PDB file of C-alpha atoms in Angstrom:
ATOM      1  CA  UNK A   1      44.346  37.764  22.605  1.00  0.00           C
ATOM      2  CA  UNK A   2      45.132  34.099  23.383  1.00  0.00           C
ATOM      3  CA  UNK A   3      42.497  31.369  23.042  1.00  0.00           C
ATOM      4  CA  UNK A   4      43.003  27.813  24.299  1.00  0.00           C
ATOM      5  CA  UNK A   5      41.074  25.323  22.185  1.00  0.00           C
ATOM      6  CA  UNK A   6      38.686  23.265  24.309  1.00  0.00           C
ATOM      7  CA  UNK A   7      37.746  20.594  21.760  1.00  0.00           C
ATOM      8  CA  UNK A   8      38.730  19.352  18.306  1.00  0.00           C
ATOM      9  CA  UNK A   9      37.364  21.278  15.351  1.00  0.00           C
ATOM     10  CA  UNK A  10      37.885  20.553  11.613  1.00  0.00           C
ATOM     11  CA  UNK A  11      38.449  24.224  10.677  1.00  0.00           C
ATOM     12  CA  UNK A  12      40.079  26.993  12.681  1.00  0.00           C
ATOM     13  CA  UNK A  13      38.041  29.754  10.996  1.00  0.00           C
ATOM     14  CA  UNK A  14      34.755  28.095  11.982  1.00  0.00           C
ATOM     15  CA  UNK A  15      36.044  27.451  15.492  1.00  0.00           C
ATOM     16  CA  UNK A  16      36.928  31.134  15.948  1.00  0.00           C
ATOM     17  CA  UNK A  17      33.595  32.145  14.458  1.00  0.00           C
ATOM     18  CA  UNK A  18      31.915  30.004  17.113  1.00  0.00           C
ATOM     19  CA  UNK A  19      34.049  31.297  19.998  1.00  0.00           C
ATOM     20  CA  UNK A  20      34.091  34.950  18.921  1.00  0.00           C
ATOM     21  CA  UNK A  21      30.354  35.044  18.375  1.00  0.00           C
ATOM     22  CA  UNK A  22      30.174  38.807  17.796  1.00  0.00           C
ATOM     23  CA  UNK A  23      32.949  38.903  15.160  1.00  0.00           C
ATOM     24  CA  UNK A  24      31.952  38.346  11.495  1.00  0.00           C
ATOM     25  CA  UNK A  25      33.447  35.441   9.571  1.00  0.00           C
ATOM     26  CA  UNK A  26      34.709  37.834   6.902  1.00  0.00           C
ATOM     27  CA  UNK A  27      36.993  39.593   9.429  1.00  0.00           C
ATOM     28  CA  UNK A  28      38.236  36.304  10.886  1.00  0.00           C
ATOM     29  CA  UNK A  29      39.198  35.051   7.422  1.00  0.00           C
ATOM     30  CA  UNK A  30      40.850  38.392   6.626  1.00  0.00           C
ATOM     31  CA  UNK A  31      42.997  38.180   9.773  1.00  0.00           C
ATOM     32  CA  UNK A  32      43.969  34.618   8.878  1.00  0.00           C
ATOM     33  CA  UNK A  33      44.983  35.700   5.364  1.00  0.00           C
ATOM     34  CA  UNK A  34      47.063  38.570   6.750  1.00  0.00           C
ATOM     35  CA  UNK A  35      48.825  36.220   9.207  1.00  0.00           C
ATOM     36  CA  UNK A  36      47.420  38.084  12.219  1.00  0.00           C
ATOM     37  CA  UNK A  37      46.397  34.745  13.725  1.00  0.00           C
ATOM     38  CA  UNK A  38      48.810  31.950  14.624  1.00  0.00           C
ATOM     39  CA  UNK A  39      48.263  28.423  15.910  1.00  0.00           C
ATOM     40  CA  UNK A  40      50.853  27.195  18.416  1.00  0.00           C
ATOM     41  CA  UNK A  41      53.122  30.034  17.195  1.00  0.00           C
ATOM     42  CA  UNK A  42      52.881  28.801  13.590  1.00  0.00           C
ATOM     43  CA  UNK A  43      51.222  30.292  10.526  1.00  0.00           C
ATOM     44  CA  UNK A  44      47.778  28.887   9.881  1.00  0.00           C
ATOM     45  CA  UNK A  45      45.262  28.670   7.037  1.00  0.00           C
ATOM     46  CA  UNK A  46      41.460  29.008   7.459  1.00  0.00           C
ATOM     47  CA  UNK A  47      41.021  25.327   6.571  1.00  0.00           C
ATOM     48  CA  UNK A  48      43.553  24.033   9.150  1.00  0.00           C
ATOM     49  CA  UNK A  49      42.288  21.999  12.096  1.00  0.00           C
ATOM     50  CA  UNK A  50      42.058  23.338  15.641  1.00  0.00           C
ATOM     51  CA  UNK A  51      42.768  20.563  18.145  1.00  0.00           C
ATOM     52  CA  UNK A  52      42.115  20.345  21.863  1.00  0.00           C
ATOM     53  CA  UNK A  53      44.699  22.288  23.940  1.00  0.00           C
ATOM     54  CA  UNK A  54      46.037  24.154  20.888  1.00  0.00           C
ATOM     55  CA  UNK A  55      46.841  27.825  21.536  1.00  0.00           C
ATOM     56  CA  UNK A  56      45.539  30.434  19.135  1.00  0.00           C
ATOM     57  CA  UNK A  57      47.136  33.894  19.225  1.00  0.00           C
ATOM     58  CA  UNK A  58      45.226  36.785  17.652  1.00  0.00           C
ATOM     59  CA  UNK A  59      47.534  39.740  17.030  1.00  0.00           C
ATOM     60  CA  UNK A  60      44.726  42.243  16.545  1.00  0.00           C
ATOM     61  CA  UNK A  61      42.715  44.466  18.860  1.00  0.00           C
ATOM     62  CA  UNK A  62      39.043  44.261  17.936  1.00  0.00           C
ATOM     63  CA  UNK A  63      37.248  47.585  17.630  1.00  0.00           C
ATOM     64  CA  UNK A  64      33.624  48.381  18.345  1.00  0.00           C
ATOM     65  CA  UNK A  65      32.903  48.745  14.620  1.00  0.00           C
ATOM     66  CA  UNK A  66      34.251  45.230  13.966  1.00  0.00           C
ATOM     67  CA  UNK A  67      31.535  43.580  15.987  1.00  0.00           C
ATOM     68  CA  UNK A  68      28.218  42.314  14.692  1.00  0.00           C
ATOM     69  CA  UNK A  69      25.455  44.740  15.732  1.00  0.00           C
ATOM     70  CA  UNK A  70      23.338  43.307  18.521  1.00  0.00           C
ATOM     71  CA  UNK A  71      20.157  43.683  16.473  1.00  0.00           C
ATOM     72  CA  UNK A  72      21.603  41.245  13.939  1.00  0.00           C
ATOM     73  CA  UNK A  73      21.834  38.604  16.650  1.00  0.00           C
ATOM     74  CA  UNK A  74      18.268  38.913  17.908  1.00  0.00           C
ATOM     75  CA  UNK A  75      15.906  35.954  17.719  1.00  0.00           C
ATOM     76  CA  UNK A  76      13.532  38.026  15.642  1.00  0.00           C
ATOM     77  CA  UNK A  77      16.168  38.598  12.963  1.00  0.00           C
ATOM     78  CA  UNK A  78      17.269  34.957  13.045  1.00  0.00           C
ATOM     79  CA  UNK A  79      13.706  33.841  12.375  1.00  0.00           C
ATOM     80  CA  UNK A  80      13.390  36.386   9.569  1.00  0.00           C
ATOM     81  CA  UNK A  81      16.561  35.159   7.881  1.00  0.00           C
ATOM     82  CA  UNK A  82      15.605  31.499   8.301  1.00  0.00           C
ATOM     83  CA  UNK A  83      12.242  32.214   6.682  1.00  0.00           C
ATOM     84  CA  UNK A  84      14.106  33.795   3.760  1.00  0.00           C
ATOM     85  CA  UNK A  85      15.541  30.399   2.786  1.00  0.00           C
ATOM     86  CA  UNK A  86      13.412  29.519  -0.244  1.00  0.00           C
ATOM     87  CA  UNK A  87      14.951  26.075  -0.776  1.00  0.00           C
ATOM     88  CA  UNK A  88      17.956  23.996   0.252  1.00  0.00           C
ATOM     89  CA  UNK A  89      19.389  20.536  -0.310  1.00  0.00           C
ATOM     90  CA  UNK A  90      22.781  18.905   0.291  1.00  0.00           C
ATOM     91  CA  UNK A  91      24.417  20.978  -2.469  1.00  0.00           C
ATOM     92  CA  UNK A  92      22.992  24.507  -2.378  1.00  0.00           C
ATOM     93  CA  UNK A  93      20.419  26.871  -0.930  1.00  0.00           C
ATOM     94  CA  UNK A  94      18.323  29.647  -2.461  1.00  0.00           C
ATOM     95  CA  UNK A  95      17.838  32.763  -0.340  1.00  0.00           C
ATOM     96  CA  UNK A  96      15.461  35.684  -0.746  1.00  0.00           C
ATOM     97  CA  UNK A  97      17.994  38.418   0.056  1.00  0.00           C
ATOM     98  CA  UNK A  98      16.708  41.527   1.844  1.00  0.00           C
ATOM     99  CA  UNK A  99      17.799  44.964   0.586  1.00  0.00           C
ATOM    100  CA  UNK A 100      20.727  46.883   2.098  1.00  0.00           C
ATOM    101  CA  UNK A 101      22.697  43.794   3.139  1.00  0.00           C
ATOM    102  CA  UNK A 102      26.044  43.069   1.468  1.00  0.00           C
ATOM    103  CA  UNK A 103      26.354  39.587   0.035  1.00  0.00           C
ATOM    104  CA  UNK A 104      30.030  39.306   0.920  1.00  0.00           C
ATOM    105  CA  UNK A 105      32.241  40.798   3.621  1.00  0.00           C
ATOM    106  CA  UNK A 106      34.522  43.780   3.101  1.00  0.00           C
ATOM    107  CA  UNK A 107      36.368  46.558   4.924  1.00  0.00           C
ATOM    108  CA  UNK A 108      33.151  48.563   5.463  1.00  0.00           C
ATOM    109  CA  UNK A 109      30.868  45.579   6.124  1.00  0.00           C
ATOM    110  CA  UNK A 110      30.061  44.634   9.728  1.00  0.00           C
ATOM    111  CA  UNK A 111      28.180  41.513   8.735  1.00  0.00           C
ATOM    112  CA  UNK A 112      27.413  40.062   5.329  1.00  0.00           C
ATOM    113  CA  UNK A 113      24.631  37.792   4.102  1.00  0.00           C
ATOM    114  CA  UNK A 114      27.225  35.021   3.874  1.00  0.00           C
ATOM    115  CA  UNK A 115      28.223  35.600   7.531  1.00  0.00           C
ATOM    116  CA  UNK A 116      24.600  35.467   8.652  1.00  0.00           C
ATOM    117  CA  UNK A 117      23.792  32.135   7.012  1.00  0.00           C
ATOM    118  CA  UNK A 118      27.093  30.526   7.966  1.00  0.00           C
ATOM    119  CA  UNK A 119      26.195  31.412  11.552  1.00  0.00           C
ATOM    120  CA  UNK A 120      22.602  30.239  11.386  1.00  0.00           C
ATOM    121  CA  UNK A 121      23.355  26.972   9.547  1.00  0.00           C
ATOM    122  CA  UNK A 122      26.806  26.346  11.075  1.00  0.00           C
ATOM    123  CA  UNK A 123      28.304  25.455   7.690  1.00  0.00           C
ATOM    124  CA  UNK A 124      30.834  26.912   5.263  1.00  0.00           C
ATOM    125  CA  UNK A 125      29.114  28.554   2.283  1.00  0.00           C
ATOM    126  CA  UNK A 126      30.486  29.554  -1.104  1.00  0.00           C
ATOM    127  CA  UNK A 127      29.394  32.401  -3.355  1.00  0.00           C
ATOM    128  CA  UNK A 128      28.857  31.643  -7.035  1.00  0.00           C
ATOM    129  CA  UNK A 129      27.324  34.984  -8.080  1.00  0.00           C
ATOM    130  CA  UNK A 130      26.513  38.363  -6.557  1.00  0.00           C
ATOM    131  CA  UNK A 131      23.842  41.016  -6.491  1.00  0.00           C
ATOM    132  CA  UNK A 132      24.238  44.601  -5.297  1.00  0.00           C
ATOM    133  CA  UNK A 133      23.878  45.474  -1.637  1.00  0.00           C
ATOM    134  CA  UNK A 134      20.812  47.619  -2.450  1.00  0.00           C
ATOM    135  CA  UNK A 135      19.206  44.966  -4.650  1.00  0.00           C
ATOM    136  CA  UNK A 136      16.939  42.333  -3.113  1.00  0.00           C
ATOM    137  CA  UNK A 137      15.835  38.915  -4.307  1.00  0.00           C
ATOM    138  CA  UNK A 138      16.982  35.390  -5.061  1.00  0.00           C
ATOM    139  CA  UNK A 139      20.623  34.406  -4.696  1.00  0.00           C
ATOM    140  CA  UNK A 140      22.436  31.060  -4.636  1.00  0.00           C
ATOM    141  CA  UNK A 141      24.895  29.859  -1.992  1.00  0.00           C
ATOM    142  CA  UNK A 142      26.530  26.446  -2.353  1.00  0.00           C
ATOM    143  CA  UNK A 143      27.890  24.111   0.305  1.00  0.00           C
ATOM    144  CA  UNK A 144      31.198  22.824  -1.088  1.00  0.00           C
ATOM    145  CA  UNK A 145      34.057  23.805  -3.406  1.00  0.00           C
ATOM    146  CA  UNK A 146      33.051  21.049  -5.819  1.00  0.00           C
ATOM    147  CA  UNK A 147      29.505  22.361  -6.164  1.00  0.00           C
ATOM    148  CA  UNK A 148      30.888  25.915  -6.425  1.00  0.00           C
ATOM    149  CA  UNK A 149      32.966  24.776  -9.400  1.00  0.00           C
ATOM    150  CA  UNK A 150      29.876  23.211 -11.012  1.00  0.00           C
ATOM    151  CA  UNK A 151      27.783  26.356 -10.592  1.00  0.00           C
ATOM    152  CA  UNK A 152      30.572  28.665 -11.747  1.00  0.00           C
ATOM    153  CA  UNK A 153      30.674  26.637 -14.938  1.00  0.00           C
ATOM    154  CA  UNK A 154      26.884  26.887 -15.322  1.00  0.00           C
ATOM    155  CA  UNK A 155      27.071  30.684 -14.994  1.00  0.00           C
ATOM    156  CA  UNK A 156      30.026  30.886 -17.389  1.00  0.00           C
ATOM    157  CA  UNK A 157      28.141  28.832 -19.986  1.00  0.00           C
ATOM    158  CA  UNK A 158      24.984  30.952 -19.413  1.00  0.00           C
ATOM    159  CA  UNK A 159      22.974  27.913 -18.323  1.00  0.00           C
ATOM    160  CA  UNK A 160      21.405  29.674 -15.342  1.00  0.00           C
ATOM    161  CA  UNK A 161      18.474  31.910 -16.255  1.00  0.00           C
ATOM    162  CA  UNK A 162      18.037  34.870 -13.935  1.00  0.00           C
ATOM    163  CA  UNK A 163      15.253  37.458 -14.334  1.00  0.00           C
ATOM    164  CA  UNK A 164      14.808  40.724 -12.496  1.00  0.00           C
ATOM    165  CA  UNK A 165      11.784  42.850 -11.769  1.00  0.00           C
ATOM    166  CA  UNK A 166      12.593  46.555 -12.172  1.00  0.00           C
ATOM    167  CA  UNK A 167      10.445  49.621 -11.523  1.00  0.00           C
ATOM    168  CA  UNK A 168      11.573  52.766 -13.332  1.00  0.00           C
ATOM    169  CA  UNK A 169      10.750  56.431 -12.889  1.00  0.00           C
ATOM    170  CA  UNK A 170      10.330  56.965 -16.649  1.00  0.00           C
ATOM    171  CA  UNK A 171       9.160  54.723 -19.460  1.00  0.00           C
ATOM    172  CA  UNK A 172      11.886  53.023 -21.494  1.00  0.00           C
ATOM    173  CA  UNK A 173      11.721  54.539 -24.971  1.00  0.00           C
ATOM    174  CA  UNK A 174      12.877  51.494 -26.914  1.00  0.00           C
ATOM    175  CA  UNK A 175      10.616  49.539 -29.255  1.00  0.00           C
ATOM    176  CA  UNK A 176      12.602  46.326 -29.690  1.00  0.00           C
ATOM    177  CA  UNK A 177      12.856  45.299 -25.996  1.00  0.00           C
ATOM    178  CA  UNK A 178      16.641  45.314 -26.317  1.00  0.00           C
ATOM    179  CA  UNK A 179      19.150  47.727 -24.773  1.00  0.00           C
ATOM    180  CA  UNK A 180      22.842  48.033 -25.555  1.00  0.00           C
ATOM    181  CA  UNK A 181      25.265  50.700 -24.285  1.00  0.00           C
ATOM    182  CA  UNK A 182      28.739  51.000 -22.757  1.00  0.00           C
ATOM    183  CA  UNK A 183      30.033  51.668 -19.249  1.00  0.00           C
ATOM    184  CA  UNK A 184      32.772  54.182 -18.410  1.00  0.00           C
ATOM    185  CA  UNK A 185      35.453  51.583 -19.222  1.00  0.00           C
ATOM    186  CA  UNK A 186      34.039  51.178 -22.715  1.00  0.00           C
ATOM    187  CA  UNK A 187      32.730  47.666 -22.047  1.00  0.00           C
ATOM    188  CA  UNK A 188      29.547  46.691 -23.830  1.00  0.00           C
ATOM    189  CA  UNK A 189      26.456  46.039 -21.691  1.00  0.00           C
ATOM    190  CA  UNK A 190      23.413  44.256 -23.094  1.00  0.00           C
ATOM    191  CA  UNK A 191      20.026  43.320 -21.673  1.00  0.00           C
ATOM    192  CA  UNK A 192      16.473  42.502 -22.742  1.00  0.00           C
ATOM    193  CA  UNK A 193      13.338  43.838 -21.103  1.00  0.00           C
ATOM    194  CA  UNK A 194       9.566  43.514 -21.305  1.00  0.00           C
ATOM    195  CA  UNK A 195       7.028  46.069 -20.138  1.00  0.00           C
ATOM    196  CA  UNK A 196       4.465  44.717 -17.657  1.00  0.00           C
ATOM    197  CA  UNK A 197       2.324  47.568 -16.414  1.00  0.00           C
ATOM    198  CA  UNK A 198       2.193  51.046 -14.916  1.00  0.00           C
ATOM    199  CA  UNK A 199       1.757  51.578 -11.166  1.00  0.00           C
ATOM    200  CA  UNK A 200       1.498  54.977  -9.457  1.00  0.00           C
ATOM    201  CA  UNK A 201       3.265  56.820 -12.295  1.00  0.00           C
ATOM    202  CA  UNK A 202       6.043  54.217 -12.367  1.00  0.00           C
ATOM    203  CA  UNK A 203       6.762  51.547 -14.979  1.00  0.00           C
ATOM    204  CA  UNK A 204       7.276  47.848 -14.201  1.00  0.00           C
ATOM    205  CA  UNK A 205       9.567  45.663 -16.351  1.00  0.00           C
ATOM    206  CA  UNK A 206      10.956  42.167 -16.555  1.00  0.00           C
ATOM    207  CA  UNK A 207      14.714  42.383 -17.207  1.00  0.00           C
ATOM    208  CA  UNK A 208      17.068  39.680 -18.470  1.00  0.00           C
ATOM    209  CA  UNK A 209      20.836  40.263 -18.491  1.00  0.00           C
ATOM    210  CA  UNK A 210      22.758  39.179 -21.582  1.00  0.00           C
ATOM    211  CA  UNK A 211      26.090  40.437 -20.236  1.00  0.00           C
ATOM    212  CA  UNK A 212      27.063  40.648 -16.572  1.00  0.00           C
ATOM    213  CA  UNK A 213      28.736  43.907 -15.587  1.00  0.00           C
ATOM    214  CA  UNK A 214      28.855  45.701 -12.217  1.00  0.00           C
ATOM    215  CA  UNK A 215      25.613  47.594 -11.455  1.00  0.00           C
ATOM    216  CA  UNK A 216      24.602  46.823 -15.024  1.00  0.00           C
ATOM    217  CA  UNK A 217      20.801  47.139 -14.923  1.00  0.00           C
ATOM    218  CA  UNK A 218      20.940  50.283 -12.805  1.00  0.00           C
ATOM    219  CA  UNK A 219      23.602  51.884 -14.983  1.00  0.00           C
ATOM    220  CA  UNK A 220      22.058  50.983 -18.336  1.00  0.00           C
ATOM    221  CA  UNK A 221      18.635  52.315 -17.421  1.00  0.00           C
ATOM    222  CA  UNK A 222      20.062  55.522 -15.949  1.00  0.00           C
ATOM    223  CA  UNK A 223      22.005  56.163 -19.181  1.00  0.00           C
ATOM    224  CA  UNK A 224      18.731  56.330 -21.155  1.00  0.00           C
ATOM    225  CA  UNK A 225      17.020  58.544 -18.559  1.00  0.00           C
ATOM    226  CA  UNK A 226      14.911  55.715 -17.136  1.00  0.00           C
ATOM    227  CA  UNK A 227      16.553  55.215 -13.731  1.00  0.00           C
ATOM    228  CA  UNK A 228      15.246  52.623 -11.318  1.00  0.00           C
ATOM    229  CA  UNK A 229      12.970  54.017  -8.653  1.00  0.00           C
ATOM    230  CA  UNK A 230      14.791  54.894  -5.383  1.00  0.00           C
ATOM    231  CA  UNK A 231      18.248  54.429  -6.921  1.00  0.00           C
ATOM    232  CA  UNK A 232      20.431  56.768  -4.854  1.00  0.00           C
ATOM    233  CA  UNK A 233      23.547  55.873  -6.831  1.00  0.00           C
ATOM    234  CA  UNK A 234      22.416  56.419 -10.424  1.00  0.00           C
ATOM    235  CA  UNK A 235      19.527  58.842  -9.980  1.00  0.00           C
ATOM    236  CA  UNK A 236      19.230  62.454  -8.864  1.00  0.00           C
ATOM    237  CA  UNK A 237      16.051  61.572  -6.944  1.00  0.00           C
ATOM    238  CA  UNK A 238      17.593  60.731  -3.537  1.00  0.00           C
ATOM    239  CA  UNK A 239      15.541  59.144  -0.742  1.00  0.00           C
ATOM    240  CA  UNK A 240      15.734  56.465   1.939  1.00  0.00           C
ATOM    241  CA  UNK A 241      13.298  54.011   0.355  1.00  0.00           C
ATOM    242  CA  UNK A 242      14.450  50.598  -0.850  1.00  0.00           C
ATOM    243  CA  UNK A 243      15.741  50.226  -4.398  1.00  0.00           C
ATOM    244  CA  UNK A 244      13.007  48.928  -6.731  1.00  0.00           C
ATOM    245  CA  UNK A 245      15.100  46.157  -8.285  1.00  0.00           C
ATOM    246  CA  UNK A 246      14.447  42.526  -7.436  1.00  0.00           C
ATOM    247  CA  UNK A 247      16.007  39.249  -8.561  1.00  0.00           C
ATOM    248  CA  UNK A 248      12.745  37.341  -8.695  1.00  0.00           C
ATOM    249  CA  UNK A 249      13.432  34.255 -10.841  1.00  0.00           C
ATOM    250  CA  UNK A 250      16.188  31.609 -11.089  1.00  0.00           C
ATOM    251  CA  UNK A 251      16.103  28.440 -13.181  1.00  0.00           C
ATOM    252  CA  UNK A 252      18.697  25.830 -14.142  1.00  0.00           C
ATOM    253  CA  UNK A 253      19.458  22.124 -14.578  1.00  0.00           C
ATOM    254  CA  UNK A 254      21.747  20.513 -12.005  1.00  0.00           C
ATOM    255  CA  UNK A 255      22.489  16.790 -11.690  1.00  0.00           C
ATOM    256  CA  UNK A 256      19.758  16.068 -14.255  1.00  0.00           C
ATOM    257  CA  UNK A 257      17.119  17.905 -12.225  1.00  0.00           C
ATOM    258  CA  UNK A 258      15.409  21.088 -13.401  1.00  0.00           C
ATOM    259  CA  UNK A 259      15.062  23.747 -10.711  1.00  0.00           C
ATOM    260  CA  UNK A 260      12.767  26.733 -11.156  1.00  0.00           C
ATOM    261  CA  UNK A 261      12.461  29.323  -8.383  1.00  0.00           C
ATOM    262  CA  UNK A 262      10.112  32.214  -8.924  1.00  0.00           C
ATOM    263  CA  UNK A 263       8.251  34.369  -6.446  1.00  0.00           C
ATOM    264  CA  UNK A 264       4.687  35.505  -7.230  1.00  0.00           C
ATOM    265  CA  UNK A 265       4.480  38.824  -9.041  1.00  0.00           C
ATOM    266  CA  UNK A 266       2.012  40.465  -6.631  1.00  0.00           C
ATOM    267  CA  UNK A 267       4.031  39.350  -3.592  1.00  0.00           C
ATOM    268  CA  UNK A 268       7.167  40.790  -5.136  1.00  0.00           C
ATOM    269  CA  UNK A 269       5.555  44.178  -5.801  1.00  0.00           C
ATOM    270  CA  UNK A 270       4.624  44.468  -2.118  1.00  0.00           C
ATOM    271  CA  UNK A 271       8.328  44.527  -1.256  1.00  0.00           C
ATOM    272  CA  UNK A 272       8.837  47.856  -3.016  1.00  0.00           C
ATOM    273  CA  UNK A 273       8.428  51.396  -1.697  1.00  0.00           C
ATOM    274  CA  UNK A 274       6.717  53.665  -4.244  1.00  0.00           C
TER     275      UNK A 274
END
C-alpha cells in the first residue's frame, strides 16, 4: 500500500492513524517498529514527521481481524467513552475503564483503551500503570513523556494510593486484615483488606496493594479459597458476567496539588453482576 501525504503532520504514526481510520494505533506502531513502513524509501520512526508529498509505503496486507470493529466506531460508543473521562488537565486524564477492554495493544487486541482515547482526543497518550483487561475502574493516562517520567517515579516511590473494591464468593478467613502469599515464581505478594458488608451471599472488601504483581488481587484471594466473583481465570465458577473487581479510588500529589478521585460506593456496586 502506498500513501501520498496530503499535508504536513508532526508524527507519522498519528498521521497514519488518521488516514487509516479503521486500523488501531497499536498495530501501526508495531509495523513501524518492525520496519514494515518506510517514508520515501527510508526507515522511519513513529515520532518522525510526515510532510506534504512524502510517500509512505506499507509492506503489510491488512487482514479483517486487524481492523477496529465497526461497533467501536459508533457515535454511541464514542459518547460512552467520552463520559468515562472523570477528569483531565494539560498533564493527565483519569478514565473510568469499562470491563473487558485491554488497556494496551497486543497481538490479540483489535483495539485498546489507549487506542480509543488517542482517537477521540487526537493526542498521543502514555501509560504509567495497568489494570487487567477484565478489571474495571480508574486508570491514569498522561499526555507527555515528561509527565510519564514524573508519574512513573510517583508509582515507584509508592506515592500514589490506589484502592480496589472486590466482591468475593467466600469470606476471607483472616483476622488481621493482611494477606501475604507467593505466586508460582516464588515472588512475595502482599495486600491489605477491610470487610465492608455482605450482599446476596457475597462479601464486599476494600483492597489496598502493598506489592504490585500480575493479577495479584485475583491470585492472592483465589489461593485462600476466596476467589473474586465472576473470575473465570482463577475460579472454577465460570460464567459470562463481569469480574467483580473495581479500581475505585486514586489519590496523589502532583505539582503541589492534591488529587483525590473516588467514585461513590453505591454507584460502584451497581456496575457489578451478582
